[in-house]
Amino acid sequence: MLIKILLFLLLLSSYPLYCQANVWYVRVNGGTSTTCTGTTNADYPGTGINQACAFGHPAWALGAGYSNNGYTGTSGVMVGGDTLIIDDNGGTAQYAIGYGMPNTLNCTTSDAKHCYLNHPPSGTATAYTKIYGSAWNTGAATAPQLYGTQAVDRVFNLGNGIGFIDLEDLDITDHSSCSVNFGCPDIHTTIPPNLGNYGYYGISGVAPTNLIMKNIHIHGMAYAAMLLGDLNGTSTISHLTLDGNP
């Protein structure tokens, strides 16, 4: 009997162990990665740590910070194959992306442009990394808004060479009517918090592969809606609306 048990354990150890992907939640009245677990779609109750509640900003899930010249930002909790659901609060939820957002590292007033979210971790062909607005599967015409602030280079960061990413039901914009060449504060002579709520690109990345984008609205950016170089693999882009991007 002992020999059979040992053989069973030996066979079991020869099979790879698979971890179930996590589902993370963000909502306006959520908390930090210290106060909330991020795995329950509920508001932070106001007291305590490690509570069953959502994060209050996507930066707690993805990490953020100065992302240029070899610097990296803070770490997020997401790993490849995870899902992030961002609550739209009935279409009123807004999350500022840029200098001043939470969970940042190495952000300086002299280069606020590069203070943006970390890119999502790559998924796999059988387990895409997913970032969805909360109404992605309901048919409701609402979406959480991610808006650029303090001249951030990109509202949503697709990094360099990442793959198997699924983005759905997001509203991406900024809160300024200026454009980079007409009316926006000069990033070389003005420092935060005086740069205003504008951002350069809605989505920016290099050589993403196997990308899904669905029901994305990018509007009112100060320079361009997207900068996606060398799109690779089998990618599907549908119901993408771009307007008011100079």
PDB file of C-alpha atoms in Angstrom:
ATOM      1  CA  MET A   1       0.000   0.000   0.000  1.00  0.00           C
ATOM      2  CA  LEU A   2       2.811   2.409   0.892  1.00  0.00           C
ATOM      3  CA  ILE A   3       4.477   1.731  -2.460  1.00  0.00           C
ATOM      4  CA  LYS A   4       1.203   2.510  -4.297  1.00  0.00           C
ATOM      5  CA  ILE A   5       0.822   5.794  -2.427  1.00  0.00           C
ATOM      6  CA  LEU A   6       4.387   6.800  -3.236  1.00  0.00           C
ATOM      7  CA  LEU A   7       3.886   5.929  -6.913  1.00  0.00           C
ATOM      8  CA  PHE A   8       0.667   7.993  -6.984  1.00  0.00           C
ATOM      9  CA  LEU A   9       2.428  11.003  -5.469  1.00  0.00           C
ATOM     10  CA  LEU A  10       5.289  10.623  -7.930  1.00  0.00           C
ATOM     11  CA  LEU A  11       2.901  10.564 -10.888  1.00  0.00           C
ATOM     12  CA  LEU A  12       0.986  13.554  -9.516  1.00  0.00           C
ATOM     13  CA  SER A  13       4.182  15.570  -9.183  1.00  0.00           C
ATOM     14  CA  SER A  14       5.008  14.942 -12.838  1.00  0.00           C
ATOM     15  CA  TYR A  15       1.958  16.921 -14.017  1.00  0.00           C
ATOM     16  CA  PRO A  16       2.155  20.729 -14.220  1.00  0.00           C
ATOM     17  CA  LEU A  17       0.160  22.710 -11.685  1.00  0.00           C
ATOM     18  CA  TYR A  18      -2.206  25.314 -13.119  1.00  0.00           C
ATOM     19  CA  CYS A  19      -3.303  28.327 -11.132  1.00  0.00           C
ATOM     20  CA  GLN A  20      -6.785  29.623 -11.705  1.00  0.00           C
ATOM     21  CA  ALA A  21      -6.804  33.149 -13.119  1.00  0.00           C
ATOM     22  CA  ASN A  22      -7.929  35.936 -10.804  1.00  0.00           C
ATOM     23  CA  VAL A  23     -10.708  38.442 -11.394  1.00  0.00           C
ATOM     24  CA  TRP A  24      -9.918  41.904 -10.017  1.00  0.00           C
ATOM     25  CA  TYR A  25     -12.348  44.791  -9.559  1.00  0.00           C
ATOM     26  CA  VAL A  26     -12.043  48.581  -9.652  1.00  0.00           C
ATOM     27  CA  ARG A  27     -14.780  50.969  -8.565  1.00  0.00           C
ATOM     28  CA  VAL A  28     -14.915  54.656  -7.667  1.00  0.00           C
ATOM     29  CA  ASN A  29     -15.364  54.094  -3.929  1.00  0.00           C
ATOM     30  CA  GLY A  30     -12.853  51.280  -3.690  1.00  0.00           C
ATOM     31  CA  GLY A  31      -9.643  51.314  -1.680  1.00  0.00           C
ATOM     32  CA  THR A  32      -5.933  50.668  -1.987  1.00  0.00           C
ATOM     33  CA  SER A  33      -4.131  47.356  -2.305  1.00  0.00           C
ATOM     34  CA  THR A  34      -3.642  47.515   1.475  1.00  0.00           C
ATOM     35  CA  THR A  35      -7.208  48.282   2.475  1.00  0.00           C
ATOM     36  CA  CYS A  36      -8.922  46.057  -0.117  1.00  0.00           C
ATOM     37  CA  THR A  37      -8.253  42.630  -1.571  1.00  0.00           C
ATOM     38  CA  GLY A  38      -9.484  43.785  -4.987  1.00  0.00           C
ATOM     39  CA  THR A  39     -11.278  40.503  -5.621  1.00  0.00           C
ATOM     40  CA  THR A  40     -14.754  41.586  -4.472  1.00  0.00           C
ATOM     41  CA  ASN A  41     -16.893  44.090  -6.362  1.00  0.00           C
ATOM     42  CA  ALA A  42     -17.827  46.242  -3.370  1.00  0.00           C
ATOM     43  CA  ASP A  43     -17.017  49.688  -1.951  1.00  0.00           C
ATOM     44  CA  TYR A  44     -14.379  50.074   0.734  1.00  0.00           C
ATOM     45  CA  PRO A  45     -16.299  50.134   4.052  1.00  0.00           C
ATOM     46  CA  GLY A  46     -14.168  52.988   5.362  1.00  0.00           C
ATOM     47  CA  THR A  47     -12.100  51.205   7.988  1.00  0.00           C
ATOM     48  CA  GLY A  48      -9.755  48.260   8.226  1.00  0.00           C
ATOM     49  CA  ILE A  49      -7.245  46.581   5.949  1.00  0.00           C
ATOM     50  CA  ASN A  50      -7.492  43.591   3.629  1.00  0.00           C
ATOM     51  CA  GLN A  51     -11.238  44.092   3.359  1.00  0.00           C
ATOM     52  CA  ALA A  52     -13.407  42.298   0.783  1.00  0.00           C
ATOM     53  CA  CYS A  53     -13.718  45.262  -1.561  1.00  0.00           C
ATOM     54  CA  ALA A  54     -12.570  46.614  -4.915  1.00  0.00           C
ATOM     55  CA  PHE A  55      -9.612  48.827  -5.695  1.00  0.00           C
ATOM     56  CA  GLY A  56     -10.318  52.514  -6.202  1.00  0.00           C
ATOM     57  CA  HIS A  57      -8.142  52.925  -9.311  1.00  0.00           C
ATOM     58  CA  PRO A  58      -6.731  50.739 -12.115  1.00  0.00           C
ATOM     59  CA  ALA A  59      -3.202  51.615 -10.941  1.00  0.00           C
ATOM     60  CA  TRP A  60      -3.619  49.277  -7.973  1.00  0.00           C
ATOM     61  CA  ALA A  61      -4.218  46.393 -10.366  1.00  0.00           C
ATOM     62  CA  LEU A  62      -1.706  47.248 -13.101  1.00  0.00           C
ATOM     63  CA  GLY A  63       0.877  49.302 -11.277  1.00  0.00           C
ATOM     64  CA  ALA A  64       2.020  52.694 -12.521  1.00  0.00           C
ATOM     65  CA  GLY A  65       4.863  55.157 -12.567  1.00  0.00           C
ATOM     66  CA  TYR A  66       7.627  56.754 -14.537  1.00  0.00           C
ATOM     67  CA  SER A  67       8.026  54.407 -17.487  1.00  0.00           C
ATOM     68  CA  ASN A  68      10.896  55.742 -19.552  1.00  0.00           C
ATOM     69  CA  ASN A  69      14.678  55.418 -19.890  1.00  0.00           C
ATOM     70  CA  GLY A  70      14.855  52.142 -18.005  1.00  0.00           C
ATOM     71  CA  TYR A  71      12.760  53.187 -15.022  1.00  0.00           C
ATOM     72  CA  THR A  72       9.829  51.036 -14.014  1.00  0.00           C
ATOM     73  CA  GLY A  73       6.765  51.809 -12.014  1.00  0.00           C
ATOM     74  CA  THR A  74       5.205  50.069  -9.065  1.00  0.00           C
ATOM     75  CA  SER A  75       4.047  46.487  -9.401  1.00  0.00           C
ATOM     76  CA  GLY A  76       0.401  45.660  -9.852  1.00  0.00           C
ATOM     77  CA  VAL A  77      -1.353  42.500  -8.717  1.00  0.00           C
ATOM     78  CA  MET A  78      -2.374  41.293 -12.175  1.00  0.00           C
ATOM     79  CA  VAL A  79      -0.605  38.426 -13.887  1.00  0.00           C
ATOM     80  CA  GLY A  80      -1.089  37.028 -17.375  1.00  0.00           C
ATOM     81  CA  GLY A  81      -4.545  35.577 -17.931  1.00  0.00           C
ATOM     82  CA  ASP A  82      -6.190  37.640 -15.189  1.00  0.00           C
ATOM     83  CA  THR A  83      -9.320  39.737 -15.713  1.00  0.00           C
ATOM     84  CA  LEU A  84      -9.839  43.329 -14.555  1.00  0.00           C
ATOM     85  CA  ILE A  85     -13.413  44.646 -14.364  1.00  0.00           C
ATOM     86  CA  ILE A  86     -13.651  48.438 -14.094  1.00  0.00           C
ATOM     87  CA  ASP A  87     -16.990  49.635 -12.773  1.00  0.00           C
ATOM     88  CA  ASP A  88     -18.745  52.325 -14.815  1.00  0.00           C
ATOM     89  CA  ASN A  89     -21.040  53.434 -11.958  1.00  0.00           C
ATOM     90  CA  GLY A  90     -23.934  53.811 -14.359  1.00  0.00           C
ATOM     91  CA  GLY A  91     -21.790  55.660 -16.873  1.00  0.00           C
ATOM     92  CA  THR A  92     -20.454  58.281 -14.443  1.00  0.00           C
ATOM     93  CA  ALA A  93     -17.211  56.647 -13.269  1.00  0.00           C
ATOM     94  CA  GLN A  94     -14.027  58.547 -14.173  1.00  0.00           C
ATOM     95  CA  TYR A  95     -10.446  57.543 -13.396  1.00  0.00           C
ATOM     96  CA  ALA A  96      -7.591  60.022 -13.940  1.00  0.00           C
ATOM     97  CA  ILE A  97      -4.482  58.585 -15.607  1.00  0.00           C
ATOM     98  CA  GLY A  98      -1.262  60.554 -15.163  1.00  0.00           C
ATOM     99  CA  TYR A  99       0.762  62.482 -12.634  1.00  0.00           C
ATOM    100  CA  GLY A 100      -1.117  62.514  -9.335  1.00  0.00           C
ATOM    101  CA  MET A 101      -2.822  59.128  -9.696  1.00  0.00           C
ATOM    102  CA  PRO A 102      -2.250  56.592  -6.905  1.00  0.00           C
ATOM    103  CA  ASN A 103       0.352  53.824  -6.699  1.00  0.00           C
ATOM    104  CA  THR A 104       3.027  55.547  -8.782  1.00  0.00           C
ATOM    105  CA  LEU A 105       6.805  55.381  -8.591  1.00  0.00           C
ATOM    106  CA  ASN A 106       9.563  57.607  -9.992  1.00  0.00           C
ATOM    107  CA  CYS A 107       7.076  60.202 -11.256  1.00  0.00           C
ATOM    108  CA  THR A 108       8.652  63.638 -11.270  1.00  0.00           C
ATOM    109  CA  THR A 109       7.295  67.076 -12.060  1.00  0.00           C
ATOM    110  CA  SER A 110      10.002  67.441 -14.693  1.00  0.00           C
ATOM    111  CA  ASP A 111       8.762  64.496 -16.754  1.00  0.00           C
ATOM    112  CA  ALA A 112       5.110  64.002 -15.896  1.00  0.00           C
ATOM    113  CA  LYS A 113       4.497  62.962 -19.495  1.00  0.00           C
ATOM    114  CA  HIS A 114       5.807  59.475 -18.786  1.00  0.00           C
ATOM    115  CA  CYS A 115       3.771  58.895 -15.629  1.00  0.00           C
ATOM    116  CA  TYR A 116       1.279  56.343 -16.942  1.00  0.00           C
ATOM    117  CA  LEU A 117      -0.099  52.909 -16.159  1.00  0.00           C
ATOM    118  CA  ASN A 118       2.086  49.855 -16.621  1.00  0.00           C
ATOM    119  CA  HIS A 119       1.116  47.750 -19.606  1.00  0.00           C
ATOM    120  CA  PRO A 120      -1.056  44.684 -18.922  1.00  0.00           C
ATOM    121  CA  PRO A 121       0.827  41.407 -18.516  1.00  0.00           C
ATOM    122  CA  SER A 122       0.694  39.220 -21.606  1.00  0.00           C
ATOM    123  CA  GLY A 123      -1.837  36.423 -21.663  1.00  0.00           C
ATOM    124  CA  THR A 124      -1.722  33.245 -23.705  1.00  0.00           C
ATOM    125  CA  ALA A 125      -3.649  31.848 -26.653  1.00  0.00           C
ATOM    126  CA  THR A 126      -5.958  30.004 -24.261  1.00  0.00           C
ATOM    127  CA  ALA A 127      -6.107  32.644 -21.524  1.00  0.00           C
ATOM    128  CA  TYR A 128      -6.149  36.253 -22.696  1.00  0.00           C
ATOM    129  CA  THR A 129      -5.504  39.018 -20.187  1.00  0.00           C
ATOM    130  CA  LYS A 130      -8.814  40.894 -20.099  1.00  0.00           C
ATOM    131  CA  ILE A 131      -9.637  44.467 -19.130  1.00  0.00           C
ATOM    132  CA  TYR A 132     -13.343  45.189 -19.359  1.00  0.00           C
ATOM    133  CA  GLY A 133     -15.792  47.872 -18.423  1.00  0.00           C
ATOM    134  CA  SER A 134     -18.451  46.491 -16.126  1.00  0.00           C
ATOM    135  CA  ALA A 135     -21.181  46.569 -18.790  1.00  0.00           C
ATOM    136  CA  TRP A 136     -19.121  44.668 -21.362  1.00  0.00           C
ATOM    137  CA  ASN A 137     -21.565  41.750 -21.534  1.00  0.00           C
ATOM    138  CA  THR A 138     -24.867  43.480 -20.752  1.00  0.00           C
ATOM    139  CA  GLY A 139     -25.464  45.467 -23.918  1.00  0.00           C
ATOM    140  CA  ALA A 140     -25.715  48.690 -21.892  1.00  0.00           C
ATOM    141  CA  ALA A 141     -24.315  51.782 -23.600  1.00  0.00           C
ATOM    142  CA  THR A 142     -22.173  52.765 -20.619  1.00  0.00           C
ATOM    143  CA  ALA A 143     -18.449  52.516 -19.999  1.00  0.00           C
ATOM    144  CA  PRO A 144     -15.932  53.592 -17.364  1.00  0.00           C
ATOM    145  CA  GLN A 145     -13.924  56.612 -18.410  1.00  0.00           C
ATOM    146  CA  LEU A 146     -10.125  56.693 -18.277  1.00  0.00           C
ATOM    147  CA  TYR A 147      -8.976  60.261 -18.837  1.00  0.00           C
ATOM    148  CA  GLY A 148      -5.502  61.700 -19.331  1.00  0.00           C
ATOM    149  CA  THR A 149      -4.158  64.364 -17.039  1.00  0.00           C
ATOM    150  CA  GLN A 150      -0.991  66.448 -16.653  1.00  0.00           C
ATOM    151  CA  ALA A 151       0.142  65.878 -20.270  1.00  0.00           C
ATOM    152  CA  VAL A 152       0.436  62.113 -19.871  1.00  0.00           C
ATOM    153  CA  ASP A 153       1.832  60.484 -22.999  1.00  0.00           C
ATOM    154  CA  ARG A 154      -0.839  57.770 -23.139  1.00  0.00           C
ATOM    155  CA  VAL A 155      -4.032  57.030 -21.266  1.00  0.00           C
ATOM    156  CA  PHE A 156      -3.797  53.300 -21.890  1.00  0.00           C
ATOM    157  CA  ASN A 157      -0.382  51.738 -22.249  1.00  0.00           C
ATOM    158  CA  LEU A 158       0.118  48.699 -24.494  1.00  0.00           C
ATOM    159  CA  GLY A 159       3.862  48.632 -23.945  1.00  0.00           C
ATOM    160  CA  ASN A 160       6.235  46.894 -26.328  1.00  0.00           C
ATOM    161  CA  GLY A 161       5.655  43.429 -27.730  1.00  0.00           C
ATOM    162  CA  ILE A 162       2.965  42.228 -25.348  1.00  0.00           C
ATOM    163  CA  GLY A 163       0.311  39.817 -26.574  1.00  0.00           C
ATOM    164  CA  PHE A 164      -3.034  38.138 -26.052  1.00  0.00           C
ATOM    165  CA  ILE A 165      -4.763  41.201 -24.587  1.00  0.00           C
ATOM    166  CA  ASP A 166      -8.537  41.753 -24.686  1.00  0.00           C
ATOM    167  CA  LEU A 167      -9.863  45.308 -24.106  1.00  0.00           C
ATOM    168  CA  GLU A 168     -13.602  45.925 -24.120  1.00  0.00           C
ATOM    169  CA  ASP A 169     -16.108  48.604 -23.121  1.00  0.00           C
ATOM    170  CA  LEU A 170     -13.816  51.537 -22.305  1.00  0.00           C
ATOM    171  CA  ASP A 171     -14.207  55.289 -22.760  1.00  0.00           C
ATOM    172  CA  ILE A 172     -10.820  56.977 -23.238  1.00  0.00           C
ATOM    173  CA  THR A 173     -10.403  60.747 -23.349  1.00  0.00           C
ATOM    174  CA  ASP A 174      -9.043  63.785 -21.535  1.00  0.00           C
ATOM    175  CA  HIS A 175     -10.822  66.723 -19.919  1.00  0.00           C
ATOM    176  CA  SER A 176      -9.327  69.581 -21.913  1.00  0.00           C
ATOM    177  CA  SER A 177     -10.332  71.120 -25.214  1.00  0.00           C
ATOM    178  CA  CYS A 178      -6.741  72.008 -26.098  1.00  0.00           C
ATOM    179  CA  SER A 179      -4.534  70.263 -28.636  1.00  0.00           C
ATOM    180  CA  VAL A 180      -0.770  69.846 -28.414  1.00  0.00           C
ATOM    181  CA  ASN A 181      -0.120  72.464 -31.087  1.00  0.00           C
ATOM    182  CA  PHE A 182      -2.970  74.779 -30.113  1.00  0.00           C
ATOM    183  CA  GLY A 183      -3.518  75.849 -26.541  1.00  0.00           C
ATOM    184  CA  CYS A 184      -2.118  73.070 -24.330  1.00  0.00           C
ATOM    185  CA  PRO A 185       0.425  74.211 -21.710  1.00  0.00           C
ATOM    186  CA  ASP A 186       4.020  73.638 -22.794  1.00  0.00           C
ATOM    187  CA  ILE A 187       5.475  70.666 -20.889  1.00  0.00           C
ATOM    188  CA  HIS A 188       8.939  72.257 -21.090  1.00  0.00           C
ATOM    189  CA  THR A 189       7.948  75.425 -19.262  1.00  0.00           C
ATOM    190  CA  THR A 190       5.013  74.347 -17.085  1.00  0.00           C
ATOM    191  CA  ILE A 191       5.066  71.811 -14.265  1.00  0.00           C
ATOM    192  CA  PRO A 192       2.286  69.828 -12.557  1.00  0.00           C
ATOM    193  CA  PRO A 193      -0.280  70.453 -11.295  1.00  0.00           C
ATOM    194  CA  ASN A 194      -0.536  73.273 -13.817  1.00  0.00           C
ATOM    195  CA  LEU A 195      -0.418  71.199 -17.001  1.00  0.00           C
ATOM    196  CA  GLY A 196      -4.162  70.623 -16.950  1.00  0.00           C
ATOM    197  CA  ASN A 197      -6.229  67.567 -17.750  1.00  0.00           C
ATOM    198  CA  TYR A 198      -4.887  66.666 -21.166  1.00  0.00           C
ATOM    199  CA  GLY A 199      -3.137  63.640 -22.616  1.00  0.00           C
ATOM    200  CA  TYR A 200      -1.335  62.959 -25.892  1.00  0.00           C
ATOM    201  CA  TYR A 201      -2.579  59.539 -27.044  1.00  0.00           C
ATOM    202  CA  GLY A 202      -5.585  57.482 -26.046  1.00  0.00           C
ATOM    203  CA  ILE A 203      -3.822  54.157 -26.593  1.00  0.00           C
ATOM    204  CA  SER A 204      -0.164  53.702 -27.431  1.00  0.00           C
ATOM    205  CA  GLY A 205       2.061  50.668 -27.890  1.00  0.00           C
ATOM    206  CA  VAL A 206       4.610  48.966 -30.119  1.00  0.00           C
ATOM    207  CA  ALA A 207       4.202  45.583 -31.821  1.00  0.00           C
ATOM    208  CA  PRO A 208       1.257  44.202 -29.840  1.00  0.00           C
ATOM    209  CA  THR A 209       0.235  40.745 -30.959  1.00  0.00           C
ATOM    210  CA  ASN A 210      -3.141  38.984 -30.838  1.00  0.00           C
ATOM    211  CA  LEU A 211      -5.038  42.023 -29.644  1.00  0.00           C
ATOM    212  CA  ILE A 212      -8.805  42.256 -29.176  1.00  0.00           C
ATOM    213  CA  MET A 213     -10.392  45.704 -28.947  1.00  0.00           C
ATOM    214  CA  LYS A 214     -14.157  45.995 -28.830  1.00  0.00           C
ATOM    215  CA  ASN A 215     -16.539  48.817 -27.929  1.00  0.00           C
ATOM    216  CA  ILE A 216     -13.768  51.345 -27.330  1.00  0.00           C
ATOM    217  CA  HIS A 217     -14.466  55.077 -27.664  1.00  0.00           C
ATOM    218  CA  ILE A 218     -11.407  57.346 -27.919  1.00  0.00           C
ATOM    219  CA  HIS A 219     -12.219  61.019 -28.165  1.00  0.00           C
ATOM    220  CA  GLY A 220     -10.923  64.509 -27.466  1.00  0.00           C
ATOM    221  CA  MET A 221      -7.254  63.609 -27.018  1.00  0.00           C
ATOM    222  CA  ALA A 222      -4.737  66.426 -27.386  1.00  0.00           C
ATOM    223  CA  TYR A 223      -2.769  64.762 -30.169  1.00  0.00           C
ATOM    224  CA  ALA A 224      -4.074  61.459 -31.569  1.00  0.00           C
ATOM    225  CA  ALA A 225      -6.402  58.644 -30.705  1.00  0.00           C
ATOM    226  CA  MET A 226      -3.908  55.812 -31.084  1.00  0.00           C
ATOM    227  CA  LEU A 227      -0.282  55.091 -31.831  1.00  0.00           C
ATOM    228  CA  LEU A 228       0.002  51.358 -32.532  1.00  0.00           C
ATOM    229  CA  GLY A 229       3.069  50.329 -34.478  1.00  0.00           C
ATOM    230  CA  ASP A 230       3.488  46.930 -36.140  1.00  0.00           C
ATOM    231  CA  LEU A 231       0.306  45.145 -35.085  1.00  0.00           C
ATOM    232  CA  ASN A 232       1.035  41.412 -35.230  1.00  0.00           C
ATOM    233  CA  GLY A 233      -0.700  38.067 -34.948  1.00  0.00           C
ATOM    234  CA  THR A 234      -4.439  37.624 -35.303  1.00  0.00           C
ATOM    235  CA  SER A 235      -6.051  40.786 -33.960  1.00  0.00           C
ATOM    236  CA  THR A 236      -9.697  41.808 -33.929  1.00  0.00           C
ATOM    237  CA  ILE A 237     -10.788  45.434 -33.652  1.00  0.00           C
ATOM    238  CA  SER A 238     -14.507  46.132 -33.761  1.00  0.00           C
ATOM    239  CA  HIS A 239     -16.911  48.869 -32.716  1.00  0.00           C
ATOM    240  CA  LEU A 240     -14.052  51.313 -32.311  1.00  0.00           C
ATOM    241  CA  THR A 241     -15.115  54.976 -32.336  1.00  0.00           C
ATOM    242  CA  LEU A 242     -12.586  57.770 -32.780  1.00  0.00           C
ATOM    243  CA  ASP A 243     -13.657  61.405 -32.811  1.00  0.00           C
ATOM    244  CA  GLY A 244     -12.380  64.844 -31.903  1.00  0.00           C
ATOM    245  CA  ASN A 245      -8.713  63.817 -31.874  1.00  0.00           C
ATOM    246  CA  PRO A 246      -6.673  66.450 -33.736  1.00  0.00           C
TER     247      PRO A 246
END
